[in-house]
Short mmCIF file of the N, C-alpha and C atoms (twelve columns), coordinates in Angstrom:
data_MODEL
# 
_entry.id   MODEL 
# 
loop_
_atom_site.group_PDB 
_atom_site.id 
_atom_site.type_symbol 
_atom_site.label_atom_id 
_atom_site.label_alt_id 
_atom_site.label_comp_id 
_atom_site.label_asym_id 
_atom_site.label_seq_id 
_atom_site.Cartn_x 
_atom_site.Cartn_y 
_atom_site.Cartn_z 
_atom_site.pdbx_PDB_model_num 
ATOM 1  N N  . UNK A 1  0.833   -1.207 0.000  1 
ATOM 2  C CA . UNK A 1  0.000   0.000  0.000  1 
ATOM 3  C C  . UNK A 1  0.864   1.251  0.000  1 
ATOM 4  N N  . UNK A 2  1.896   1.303  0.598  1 
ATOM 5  C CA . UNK A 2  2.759   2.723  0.886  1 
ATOM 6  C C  . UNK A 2  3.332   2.795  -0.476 1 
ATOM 7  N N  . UNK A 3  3.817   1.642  -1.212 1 
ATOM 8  C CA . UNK A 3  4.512   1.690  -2.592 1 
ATOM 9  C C  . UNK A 3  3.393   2.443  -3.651 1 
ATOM 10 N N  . UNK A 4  2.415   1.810  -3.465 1 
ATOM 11 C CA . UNK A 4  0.774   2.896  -4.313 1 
ATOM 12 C C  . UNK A 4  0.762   4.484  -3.969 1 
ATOM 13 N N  . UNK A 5  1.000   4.414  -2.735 1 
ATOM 14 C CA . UNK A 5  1.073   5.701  -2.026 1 
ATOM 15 C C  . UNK A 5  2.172   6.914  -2.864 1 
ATOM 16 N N  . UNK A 6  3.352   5.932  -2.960 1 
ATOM 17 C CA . UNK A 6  4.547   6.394  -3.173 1 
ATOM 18 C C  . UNK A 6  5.269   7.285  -2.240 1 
ATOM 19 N N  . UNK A 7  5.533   6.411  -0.964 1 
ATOM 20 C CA . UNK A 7  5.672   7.233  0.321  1 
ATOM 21 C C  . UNK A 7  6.568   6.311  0.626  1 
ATOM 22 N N  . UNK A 8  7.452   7.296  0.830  1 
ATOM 23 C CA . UNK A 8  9.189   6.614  1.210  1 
ATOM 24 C C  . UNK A 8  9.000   6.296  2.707  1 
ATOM 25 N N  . UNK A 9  10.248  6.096  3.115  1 
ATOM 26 C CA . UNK A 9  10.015  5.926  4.856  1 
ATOM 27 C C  . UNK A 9  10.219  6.420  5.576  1 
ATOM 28 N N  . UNK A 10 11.268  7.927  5.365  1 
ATOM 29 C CA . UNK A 10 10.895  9.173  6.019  1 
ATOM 30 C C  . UNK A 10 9.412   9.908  5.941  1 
ATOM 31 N N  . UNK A 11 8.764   9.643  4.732  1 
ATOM 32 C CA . UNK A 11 7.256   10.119 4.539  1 
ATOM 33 C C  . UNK A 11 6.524   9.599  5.472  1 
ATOM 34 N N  . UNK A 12 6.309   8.371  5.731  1 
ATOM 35 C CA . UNK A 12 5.922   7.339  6.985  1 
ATOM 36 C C  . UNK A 12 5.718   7.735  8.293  1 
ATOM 37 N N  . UNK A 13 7.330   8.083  8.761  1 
ATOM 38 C CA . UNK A 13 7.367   8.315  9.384  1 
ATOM 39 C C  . UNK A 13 6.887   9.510  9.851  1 
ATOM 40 N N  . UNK A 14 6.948   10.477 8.878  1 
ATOM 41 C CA . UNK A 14 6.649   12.032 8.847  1 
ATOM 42 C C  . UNK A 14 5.159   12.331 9.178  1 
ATOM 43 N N  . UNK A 15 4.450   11.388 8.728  1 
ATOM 44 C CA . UNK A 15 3.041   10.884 9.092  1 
ATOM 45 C C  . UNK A 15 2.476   10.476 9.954  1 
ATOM 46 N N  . UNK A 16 3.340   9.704  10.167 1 
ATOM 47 C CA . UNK A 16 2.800   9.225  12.156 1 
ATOM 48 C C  . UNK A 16 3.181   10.029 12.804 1 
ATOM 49 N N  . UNK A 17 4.471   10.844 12.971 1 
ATOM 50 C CA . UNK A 17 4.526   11.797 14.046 1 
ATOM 51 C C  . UNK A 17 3.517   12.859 14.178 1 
ATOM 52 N N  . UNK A 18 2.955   13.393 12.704 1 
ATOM 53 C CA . UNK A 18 2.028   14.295 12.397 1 
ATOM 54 C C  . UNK A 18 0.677   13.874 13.207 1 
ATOM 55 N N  . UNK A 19 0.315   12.608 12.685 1 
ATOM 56 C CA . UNK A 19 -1.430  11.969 13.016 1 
ATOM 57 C C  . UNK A 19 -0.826  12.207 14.864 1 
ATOM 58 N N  . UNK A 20 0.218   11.910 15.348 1 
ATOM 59 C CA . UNK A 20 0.337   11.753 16.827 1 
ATOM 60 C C  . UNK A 20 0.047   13.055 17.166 1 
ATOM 61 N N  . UNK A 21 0.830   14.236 16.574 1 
ATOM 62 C CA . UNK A 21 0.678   15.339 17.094 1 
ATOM 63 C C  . UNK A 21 -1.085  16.079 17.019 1 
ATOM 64 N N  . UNK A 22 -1.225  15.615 15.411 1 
ATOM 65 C CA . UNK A 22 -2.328  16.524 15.209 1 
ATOM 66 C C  . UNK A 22 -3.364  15.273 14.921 1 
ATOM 67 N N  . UNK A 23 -3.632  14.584 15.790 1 
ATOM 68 C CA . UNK A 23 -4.819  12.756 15.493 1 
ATOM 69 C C  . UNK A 23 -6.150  13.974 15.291 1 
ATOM 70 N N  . UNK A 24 -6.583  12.667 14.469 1 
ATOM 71 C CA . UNK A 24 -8.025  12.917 13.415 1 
ATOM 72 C C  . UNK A 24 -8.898  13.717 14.770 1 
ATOM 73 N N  . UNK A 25 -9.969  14.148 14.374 1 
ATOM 74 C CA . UNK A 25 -10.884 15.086 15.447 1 
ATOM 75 C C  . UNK A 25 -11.936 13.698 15.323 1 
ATOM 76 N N  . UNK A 26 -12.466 12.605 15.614 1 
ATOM 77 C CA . UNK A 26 -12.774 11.541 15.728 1 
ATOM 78 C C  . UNK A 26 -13.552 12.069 16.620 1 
ATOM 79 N N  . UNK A 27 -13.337 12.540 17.591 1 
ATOM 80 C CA . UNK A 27 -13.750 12.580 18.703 1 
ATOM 81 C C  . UNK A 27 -15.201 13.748 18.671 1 
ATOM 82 N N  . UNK A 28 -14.950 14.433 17.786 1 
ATOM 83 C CA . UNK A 28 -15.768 14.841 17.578 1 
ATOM 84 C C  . UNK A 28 -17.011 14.538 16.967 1 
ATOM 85 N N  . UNK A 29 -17.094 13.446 16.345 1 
ATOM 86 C CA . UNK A 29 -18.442 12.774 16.013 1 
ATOM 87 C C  . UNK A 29 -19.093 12.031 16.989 1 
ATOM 88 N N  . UNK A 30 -18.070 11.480 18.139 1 
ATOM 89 C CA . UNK A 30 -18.294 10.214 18.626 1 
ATOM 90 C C  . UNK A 30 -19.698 11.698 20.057 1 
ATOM 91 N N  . UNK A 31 -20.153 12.361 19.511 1 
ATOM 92 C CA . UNK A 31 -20.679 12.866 20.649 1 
ATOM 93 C C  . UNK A 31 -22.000 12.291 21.525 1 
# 
C-alpha cells in the first residue's frame, strides 16, 4: 500500500509523528 502511495520511509514516518501530534478530530463525532 505505501509503494501505491509512493511514500518513502521518512514520509511514513513524517506521518505518524504528524497523526500523533495533530490525530483525526474523531472525537468529535463520537458525541
Amino acid at each position: 500500500q505505501m509503494r501505491l502511495l509512493g511514500l518513502s520511509g521518512q514520509d511514513i514516518v513524517l506521518l505518524q509523528t504528524l497523526s500523533r501530534t495533530y490525530p483525526e478530530p474523531q472525537y468529535l463525532y463520537q458525541s
